[in-house]
PDB file of C-alpha atoms in Angstrom:
ATOM      1  CA  MET S 968      -0.791   0.394  -0.018  1.00 73.00           C
ATOM      2  CA  ALA S 969       1.559   3.344  -1.224  1.00 89.00           C
ATOM      3  CA  ALA S 970       1.468   6.206   0.947  1.00 92.00           C
ATOM      4  CA  ARG S 971       1.900   9.682   0.725  1.00 94.00           C
ATOM      5  CA  ILE S 972       2.302  11.940   3.853  1.00 95.00           C
ATOM      6  CA  SER S 973       3.394  15.045   4.128  1.00 94.00           C
ATOM      7  CA  VAL S 974       4.477  16.678   7.747  1.00 93.00           C
ATOM      8  CA  PRO S 975       6.248  20.011   7.850  1.00 92.00           C
ATOM      9  CA  GLN S 976      10.124  18.904   7.997  1.00 87.00           C
ATOM     10  CA  ASN S 977      10.908  21.756  11.104  1.00 89.00           C
ATOM     11  CA  ALA S 978       8.537  23.229  12.977  1.00 92.00           C
ATOM     12  CA  ARG S 979       8.455  25.563  16.339  1.00 93.00           C
ATOM     13  CA  ARG S 980       7.762  24.171  19.697  1.00 93.00           C
ATOM     14  CA  GLY S 981       4.092  24.314  20.586  1.00 91.00           C
ATOM     15  CA  ASP S 982       2.559  24.993  16.984  1.00 91.00           C
ATOM     16  CA  SER S 983      -0.579  22.560  15.916  1.00 92.00           C
ATOM     17  CA  ILE S 984       1.480  21.730  13.286  1.00 94.00           C
ATOM     18  CA  GLU S 985      -1.126  20.018   9.998  1.00 95.00           C
ATOM     19  CA  ILE S 986      -0.081  16.221   8.920  1.00 96.00           C
ATOM     20  CA  ARG S 987      -1.619  15.515   5.748  1.00 97.00           C
ATOM     21  CA  VAL S 988      -2.008  11.064   5.051  1.00 97.00           C
ATOM     22  CA  ALA S 989      -2.694   9.669   1.669  1.00 97.00           C
ATOM     23  CA  ILE S 990      -2.882   5.804   0.966  1.00 97.00           C
ATOM     24  CA  GLN S 991      -3.584   4.278  -1.541  1.00 96.00           C
ATOM     25  CA  HIS S 992      -6.250   1.617  -0.886  1.00 96.00           C
ATOM     26  CA  PRO S 993      -9.392   0.408  -3.128  1.00 95.00           C
ATOM     27  CA  MET S 994     -11.401   1.092   0.125  1.00 96.00           C
ATOM     28  CA  GLU S 995     -14.022  -1.583  -1.045  1.00 95.00           C
ATOM     29  CA  THR S 996     -17.373  -1.297   0.071  1.00 94.00           C
ATOM     30  CA  GLY S 997     -18.879  -5.109  -0.477  1.00 93.00           C
ATOM     31  CA  TYR S 998     -21.421  -3.923  -2.445  1.00 94.00           C
ATOM     32  CA  ARG S 999     -20.050  -3.986  -5.507  1.00 94.00           C
ATOM     33  CA  THR S1000     -19.474  -7.413  -8.029  1.00 94.00           C
ATOM     34  CA  ASP S1001     -16.611  -8.229 -10.477  1.00 93.00           C
ATOM     35  CA  ASP S1002     -17.129  -8.622 -14.035  1.00 94.00           C
ATOM     36  CA  ASN S1003     -18.547 -13.002 -13.126  1.00 94.00           C
ATOM     37  CA  GLY S1004     -21.423 -11.500 -10.652  1.00 93.00           C
ATOM     38  CA  THR S1005     -19.554 -12.577  -8.272  1.00 94.00           C
ATOM     39  CA  SER S1006     -19.538  -9.698  -4.995  1.00 94.00           C
ATOM     40  CA  ILE S1007     -16.249  -9.215  -3.775  1.00 95.00           C
ATOM     41  CA  PRO S1008     -16.224  -8.900  -0.430  1.00 96.00           C
ATOM     42  CA  LYS S1009     -15.558  -5.372   1.519  1.00 95.00           C
ATOM     43  CA  ASN S1010     -11.861  -4.652   2.285  1.00 96.00           C
ATOM     44  CA  VAL S1011     -11.183  -1.070   4.110  1.00 96.00           C
ATOM     45  CA  ILE S1012      -8.280   0.343   5.566  1.00 96.00           C
ATOM     46  CA  ASN S1013     -10.593  -0.285   9.314  1.00 95.00           C
ATOM     47  CA  LYS S1014      -7.276   1.602  11.414  1.00 97.00           C
ATOM     48  CA  LEU S1015      -4.906   3.728  10.460  1.00 97.00           C
ATOM     49  CA  ALA S1016      -2.485   5.518  13.571  1.00 97.00           C
ATOM     50  CA  CYS S1017      -0.129   8.880  14.360  1.00 96.00           C
ATOM     51  CA  ARG S1018       2.502   8.192  17.144  1.00 96.00           C
ATOM     52  CA  TYR S1019       4.287  11.119  17.807  1.00 95.00           C
ATOM     53  CA  ASN S1020       7.530   9.750  19.925  1.00 94.00           C
ATOM     54  CA  GLY S1021       5.897   6.583  20.756  1.00 93.00           C
ATOM     55  CA  VAL S1022       2.788   7.715  21.976  1.00 93.00           C
ATOM     56  CA  GLU S1023      -0.637   7.794  20.631  1.00 95.00           C
ATOM     57  CA  VAL S1024      -1.746  11.346  19.417  1.00 95.00           C
ATOM     58  CA  PHE S1025      -4.474  10.808  16.082  1.00 95.00           C
ATOM     59  CA  ARG S1026      -6.503   7.688  15.842  1.00 96.00           C
ATOM     60  CA  ALA S1027      -9.162   6.975  12.706  1.00 97.00           C
ATOM     61  CA  GLU S1028     -11.475   4.261  12.606  1.00 96.00           C
ATOM     62  CA  MET S1029     -12.967   4.122   9.475  1.00 96.00           C
ATOM     63  CA  GLY S1030     -15.691   2.760   7.002  1.00 95.00           C
ATOM     64  CA  SER S1031     -16.896   1.566   3.584  1.00 95.00           C
ATOM     65  CA  GLY S1032     -17.624   5.408   3.604  1.00 95.00           C
ATOM     66  CA  ILE S1033     -14.558   6.793   3.353  1.00 96.00           C
ATOM     67  CA  SER S1034     -14.121   7.213  -0.733  1.00 96.00           C
ATOM     68  CA  ALA S1035     -11.140   5.251  -2.134  1.00 95.00           C
ATOM     69  CA  ASN S1036      -7.025   5.473  -1.466  1.00 96.00           C
ATOM     70  CA  PRO S1037      -8.418   7.686   1.860  1.00 97.00           C
ATOM     71  CA  TYR S1038      -7.251  11.082   2.673  1.00 97.00           C
ATOM     72  CA  LEU S1039      -6.742  13.048   6.742  1.00 97.00           C
ATOM     73  CA  SER S1040      -5.621  15.812   7.073  1.00 97.00           C
ATOM     74  CA  PHE S1041      -5.486  16.468  11.513  1.00 96.00           C
ATOM     75  CA  PHE S1042      -3.238  18.670  13.234  1.00 95.00           C
ATOM     76  CA  ILE S1043      -1.088  17.398  16.005  1.00 94.00           C
ATOM     77  CA  ILE S1044       0.846  19.836  18.713  1.00 93.00           C
ATOM     78  CA  ALA S1045       5.103  20.204  17.844  1.00 93.00           C
ATOM     79  CA  ALA S1046       7.011  19.121  21.197  1.00 91.00           C
ATOM     80  CA  ASN S1047      10.015  17.420  20.491  1.00 91.00           C
ATOM     81  CA  SER S1048      12.682  16.422  17.845  1.00 93.00           C
ATOM     82  CA  GLY S1049      11.407  12.690  16.862  1.00 93.00           C
ATOM     83  CA  GLU S1050       9.560  11.176  14.725  1.00 94.00           C
ATOM     84  CA  LEU S1051       5.719  10.491  13.582  1.00 95.00           C
ATOM     85  CA  ARG S1052       4.758   6.720  12.955  1.00 96.00           C
ATOM     86  CA  PHE S1053       1.960   5.975  10.651  1.00 97.00           C
ATOM     87  CA  ASP S1054       0.425   2.383  11.108  1.00 97.00           C
ATOM     88  CA  TRP S1055      -2.472   1.270   9.205  1.00 97.00           C
ATOM     89  CA  VAL S1056      -4.183  -2.572   8.773  1.00 97.00           C
ATOM     90  CA  ASP S1057      -7.101  -3.172   6.372  1.00 95.00           C
ATOM     91  CA  ASP S1058      -9.681  -5.942   6.713  1.00 96.00           C
ATOM     92  CA  ALA S1059      -7.645  -8.416   4.920  1.00 95.00           C
ATOM     93  CA  GLY S1060      -4.864  -7.826   7.795  1.00 95.00           C
ATOM     94  CA  VAL S1061      -3.189  -6.556   5.304  1.00 96.00           C
ATOM     95  CA  THR S1062      -0.840  -3.218   7.564  1.00 96.00           C
ATOM     96  CA  GLY S1063       1.617  -1.081   6.115  1.00 95.00           C
ATOM     97  CA  SER S1064       3.485   1.867   7.521  1.00 95.00           C
ATOM     98  CA  GLU S1065       5.582   5.045   7.449  1.00 95.00           C
ATOM     99  CA  ARG S1066       7.582   7.256   9.702  1.00 94.00           C
ATOM    100  CA  THR S1067       8.897  10.665   9.497  1.00 94.00           C
ATOM    101  CA  SER S1068      10.998  12.278  11.381  1.00 93.00           C
ATOM    102  CA  ILE S1069      10.809  15.858  12.353  1.00 93.00           C
ATOM    103  CA  ILE S1070      12.938  19.065  13.412  1.00 94.00           C
ATOM    104  CA  VAL S1071      11.234  21.245  16.725  1.00 94.00           C
ATOM    105  CA  ALA S1072      12.754  23.828  17.455  1.00 91.00           C
ATOM    106  CA  GLY S1073      12.597  26.283  20.327  1.00 78.00           C
TER     107      GLY S1073
ATOM    108  CA  MET P 961     -21.080  -0.427  -8.115  1.00 37.00           C
ATOM    109  CA  LYS P 962     -25.140  -0.466  -7.617  1.00 40.00           C
ATOM    110  CA  ILE P 963     -25.584   1.706  -4.551  1.00 40.00           C
ATOM    111  CA  PHE P 964     -22.750   4.538  -4.677  1.00 40.00           C
ATOM    112  CA  LEU P 965     -23.388   5.892  -8.508  1.00 36.00           C
ATOM    113  CA  HIS P 966     -26.134   7.978  -8.592  1.00 37.00           C
ATOM    114  CA  ARG P 967     -24.209  11.366 -10.341  1.00 37.00           C
ATOM    115  CA  ARG P 968     -26.847  13.580  -8.679  1.00 38.00           C
ATOM    116  CA  GLY P 969     -26.653  16.565  -6.654  1.00 36.00           C
ATOM    117  CA  PHE P 970     -26.514  16.232  -3.411  1.00 38.00           C
ATOM    118  CA  ILE P 971     -27.720  18.189  -1.176  1.00 37.00           C
ATOM    119  CA  ALA P 972     -26.131  18.073   1.941  1.00 38.00           C
ATOM    120  CA  ARG P 973     -27.842  19.489   4.962  1.00 38.00           C
ATOM    121  CA  ILE P 974     -26.066  20.054   7.551  1.00 41.00           C
ATOM    122  CA  ALA P 975     -25.915  19.419  11.311  1.00 44.00           C
ATOM    123  CA  ALA P 976     -23.357  19.107  13.699  1.00 48.00           C
ATOM    124  CA  LEU P 977     -23.714  18.169  17.673  1.00 50.00           C
ATOM    125  CA  MET P 978     -21.748  18.343  20.619  1.00 50.00           C
ATOM    126  CA  VAL P 979     -22.020  16.423  23.139  1.00 47.00           C
ATOM    127  CA  LEU P 980     -21.415  17.847  26.667  1.00 43.00           C
ATOM    128  CA  PRO P 981     -21.937  16.224  30.126  1.00 36.00           C
ATOM    129  CA  PHE P 982     -24.000  18.240  32.298  1.00 34.00           C
ATOM    130  CA  VAL P 983     -26.458  19.861  29.906  1.00 33.00           C
ATOM    131  CA  ALA P 984     -29.266  18.792  29.874  1.00 31.00           C
ATOM    132  CA  GLN P 985     -30.879  18.535  26.657  1.00 34.00           C
ATOM    133  CA  ARG P 986     -31.324  15.112  25.639  1.00 37.00           C
ATOM    134  CA  ARG P 987     -33.275  13.638  22.313  1.00 43.00           C
ATOM    135  CA  ALA P 988     -33.117  17.121  20.794  1.00 43.00           C
ATOM    136  CA  PHE P 989     -32.680  15.993  17.586  1.00 52.00           C
ATOM    137  CA  ALA P 990     -34.336  12.836  15.999  1.00 51.00           C
ATOM    138  CA  GLN P 991     -33.205  10.529  13.862  1.00 63.00           C
ATOM    139  CA  SER P 992     -33.897   7.359  13.327  1.00 80.00           C
ATOM    140  CA  GLU P 993     -32.945   4.250  15.017  1.00 84.00           C
ATOM    141  CA  ALA P 994     -30.057   3.080  13.388  1.00 84.00           C
ATOM    142  CA  VAL P 995     -28.831   6.251  14.142  1.00 89.00           C
ATOM    143  CA  ASP P 996     -29.901   7.456  17.857  1.00 88.00           C
ATOM    144  CA  SER P 997     -28.078   4.308  18.384  1.00 89.00           C
ATOM    145  CA  LEU P 998     -25.017   5.064  16.586  1.00 90.00           C
ATOM    146  CA  ILE P 999     -25.353   8.480  18.596  1.00 91.00           C
ATOM    147  CA  GLU P1000     -26.254   6.857  22.180  1.00 89.00           C
ATOM    148  CA  LYS P1001     -22.684   3.868  20.972  1.00 89.00           C
ATOM    149  CA  ILE P1002     -20.955   7.708  20.618  1.00 90.00           C
ATOM    150  CA  THR P1003     -21.751   9.251  23.316  1.00 87.00           C
ATOM    151  CA  GLY P1004     -22.604   6.988  26.075  1.00 86.00           C
ATOM    152  CA  GLY P1005     -26.398   7.961  26.619  1.00 82.00           C
ATOM    153  CA  ALA P1006     -25.009  11.462  27.367  1.00 84.00           C
ATOM    154  CA  PRO P1007     -27.206  14.880  26.361  1.00 84.00           C
ATOM    155  CA  LEU P1008     -26.627  16.094  23.187  1.00 86.00           C
ATOM    156  CA  GLN P1009     -25.548  19.733  22.994  1.00 85.00           C
ATOM    157  CA  ARG P1010     -26.022  22.205  19.142  1.00 86.00           C
ATOM    158  CA  GLY P1011     -23.398  24.117  18.294  1.00 85.00           C
ATOM    159  CA  ARG P1012     -18.924  23.970  18.878  1.00 87.00           C
ATOM    160  CA  VAL P1013     -18.851  21.921  15.603  1.00 91.00           C
ATOM    161  CA  LYS P1014     -18.566  22.556  12.552  1.00 92.00           C
ATOM    162  CA  LEU P1015     -18.817  21.157   9.213  1.00 93.00           C
ATOM    163  CA  GLU P1016     -18.688  22.555   6.353  1.00 94.00           C
ATOM    164  CA  ILE P1017     -19.349  19.898   3.182  1.00 94.00           C
ATOM    165  CA  PRO P1018     -20.142  21.025  -0.461  1.00 93.00           C
ATOM    166  CA  THR P1019     -24.303  21.668  -0.454  1.00 92.00           C
ATOM    167  CA  LEU P1020     -23.488  20.041  -4.175  1.00 92.00           C
ATOM    168  CA  ALA P1021     -21.513  17.524  -5.102  1.00 91.00           C
ATOM    169  CA  ASP P1022     -20.281  15.833  -8.661  1.00 89.00           C
ATOM    170  CA  ASN P1023     -19.797  12.369  -7.511  1.00 91.00           C
ATOM    171  CA  GLY P1024     -20.744  10.905  -4.383  1.00 92.00           C
ATOM    172  CA  ASN P1025     -18.130   8.288  -4.618  1.00 94.00           C
ATOM    173  CA  SER P1026     -16.159  11.843  -3.164  1.00 94.00           C
ATOM    174  CA  VAL P1027     -17.563  13.980  -1.138  1.00 95.00           C
ATOM    175  CA  SER P1028     -14.714  16.250   0.659  1.00 95.00           C
ATOM    176  CA  LEU P1029     -15.461  17.465   3.672  1.00 95.00           C
ATOM    177  CA  ARG P1030     -14.545  19.554   7.184  1.00 96.00           C
ATOM    178  CA  VAL P1031     -15.047  19.099  10.803  1.00 95.00           C
ATOM    179  CA  VAL P1032     -13.696  22.403  13.271  1.00 94.00           C
ATOM    180  CA  VAL P1033     -14.740  22.109  16.956  1.00 93.00           C
ATOM    181  CA  ASP P1034     -14.578  25.303  18.840  1.00 90.00           C
ATOM    182  CA  SER P1035     -12.314  23.813  21.020  1.00 88.00           C
ATOM    183  CA  PRO P1036      -9.417  24.952  24.088  1.00 85.00           C
ATOM    184  CA  MET P1037      -7.501  21.906  24.188  1.00 86.00           C
ATOM    185  CA  THR P1038      -6.515  22.311  27.394  1.00 83.00           C
ATOM    186  CA  PRO P1039      -5.710  19.373  29.435  1.00 81.00           C
ATOM    187  CA  SER P1040      -9.205  19.715  31.366  1.00 81.00           C
ATOM    188  CA  ASN P1041     -11.218  20.970  27.759  1.00 85.00           C
ATOM    189  CA  HIS P1042     -10.781  19.165  24.897  1.00 88.00           C
ATOM    190  CA  VAL P1043     -12.720  16.943  22.342  1.00 92.00           C
ATOM    191  CA  LYS P1044     -11.787  13.496  22.203  1.00 92.00           C
ATOM    192  CA  SER P1045     -12.795  12.137  19.973  1.00 93.00           C
ATOM    193  CA  ILE P1046     -14.956  13.106  16.503  1.00 95.00           C
ATOM    194  CA  HIS P1047     -17.372  11.299  14.347  1.00 95.00           C
ATOM    195  CA  LEU P1048     -19.239  11.173  11.157  1.00 95.00           C
ATOM    196  CA  ILE P1049     -22.748   9.574  10.468  1.00 94.00           C
ATOM    197  CA  ALA P1050     -24.482   9.775   7.317  1.00 94.00           C
ATOM    198  CA  PRO P1051     -27.461   8.521   8.186  1.00 93.00           C
ATOM    199  CA  LYS P1052     -28.926   7.285   3.711  1.00 92.00           C
ATOM    200  CA  ASN P1053     -25.749   5.133   3.971  1.00 93.00           C
ATOM    201  CA  PRO P1054     -25.890   1.912   3.639  1.00 93.00           C
ATOM    202  CA  ARG P1055     -24.097   1.895   6.711  1.00 93.00           C
ATOM    203  CA  PRO P1056     -24.351   5.158   8.330  1.00 93.00           C
ATOM    204  CA  GLY P1057     -21.167   5.052  10.793  1.00 94.00           C
ATOM    205  CA  VAL P1058     -18.759   6.969   8.343  1.00 95.00           C
ATOM    206  CA  ALA P1059     -15.038   6.760  10.752  1.00 96.00           C
ATOM    207  CA  SER P1060     -14.573   7.973  14.371  1.00 96.00           C
ATOM    208  CA  PHE P1061     -11.340  10.040  15.067  1.00 96.00           C
ATOM    209  CA  PHE P1062      -9.435   9.724  18.618  1.00 95.00           C
ATOM    210  CA  TYR P1063      -7.805  12.734  19.925  1.00 94.00           C
ATOM    211  CA  GLY P1064      -4.796  11.634  22.012  1.00 90.00           C
ATOM    212  CA  ALA P1065      -2.747  13.746  24.712  1.00 85.00           C
ATOM    213  CA  GLY P1066      -0.142  15.694  22.907  1.00 85.00           C
ATOM    214  CA  ALA P1067      -3.143  16.462  19.581  1.00 89.00           C
ATOM    215  CA  GLY P1068      -3.470  20.231  17.844  1.00 88.00           C
ATOM    216  CA  ARG P1069      -6.125  21.713  16.626  1.00 90.00           C
ATOM    217  CA  PRO P1070      -9.313  19.844  16.647  1.00 92.00           C
ATOM    218  CA  GLN P1071      -9.961  19.524  13.019  1.00 94.00           C
ATOM    219  CA  ILE P1072      -9.997  17.187  10.050  1.00 96.00           C
ATOM    220  CA  SER P1073     -10.362  16.787   6.661  1.00 97.00           C
ATOM    221  CA  THR P1074     -11.357  13.573   4.692  1.00 96.00           C
ATOM    222  CA  ARG P1075     -12.923  12.241   1.572  1.00 96.00           C
ATOM    223  CA  ILE P1076     -16.181  10.574   2.114  1.00 96.00           C
ATOM    224  CA  ARG P1077     -18.897   8.939   0.136  1.00 95.00           C
ATOM    225  CA  LEU P1078     -23.020   9.518   0.016  1.00 95.00           C
ATOM    226  CA  SER P1079     -24.621   7.040  -1.785  1.00 92.00           C
ATOM    227  CA  GLY P1080     -27.839  10.003  -2.536  1.00 90.00           C
ATOM    228  CA  SER P1081     -28.791  13.463  -0.776  1.00 91.00           C
ATOM    229  CA  GLN P1082     -28.615  13.592   2.765  1.00 91.00           C
ATOM    230  CA  GLY P1083     -27.835  15.386   5.963  1.00 91.00           C
ATOM    231  CA  VAL P1084     -24.892  14.152   7.275  1.00 93.00           C
ATOM    232  CA  ILE P1085     -24.092  14.560  11.008  1.00 92.00           C
ATOM    233  CA  ALA P1086     -21.332  15.507  13.054  1.00 93.00           C
ATOM    234  CA  VAL P1087     -21.136  14.540  16.949  1.00 92.00           C
ATOM    235  CA  ALA P1088     -17.890  15.599  19.162  1.00 92.00           C
ATOM    236  CA  VAL P1089     -16.960  14.408  22.629  1.00 92.00           C
ATOM    237  CA  SER P1090     -15.747  16.468  24.765  1.00 87.00           C
ATOM    238  CA  ALA P1091     -13.985  16.693  28.489  1.00 82.00           C
ATOM    239  CA  CYS P1092     -14.942  19.724  29.511  1.00 68.00           C
ATOM    240  CA  TRP P1093     -14.506  18.655  33.508  1.00 53.00           C
ATOM    241  CA  ASP P1094     -14.956  22.548  34.358  1.00 47.00           C
ATOM    242  CA  ALA P1095     -18.456  22.811  32.384  1.00 44.00           C
ATOM    243  CA  SER P1096     -21.267  23.966  35.310  1.00 35.00           C
TER     244      SER P1096
END
């Protein structure tokens, strides 16, 4: 699962910074059928967590109501330099993860 | 592609609800049973209060497969008064519970942008749960 995650590389301490996440995933609703008429099972990314230096700051629990190739934008407080880690899992049990580093000044 | 491919306009009326303990205003927004039980699950039976949640969604969407929206909650995000979660409900979707977003300590501004599916014209509901110990 390819993902694009945008995090500002530098931030000032205490700033609210925007995190944008876009993951390539069909987010199958379970209501579609393939060319042979057999139904395609539901398969969506049901959970995505964002951990900042090991502490979970944001979590999304999603259903089939989220569009294909889910996009999320949210904010966290820049506290310390370190690592942002993103982990997600879909209904088929396929997991993905991504990490970025951030430098906090001041 | 049965359910989601109506290329029609989606009139999204806006209903934003806010959960605040200690505010006696229960069941002010009667919805269908499925939606009621969803909200009940979110709030744990706590009363709802309208306002402080802003849901920005186009009144007319070209394609129900992808409707961008933004939820902004008016909250100081202090340890004593902060948003714990934001929930999106689309009552006319086959599965009305669209998504839930949870904020831990260290979360920033209580704001979320995403793209959702809508099966037909409908009102979308956003519910925010806040921890507000200093409410009188």
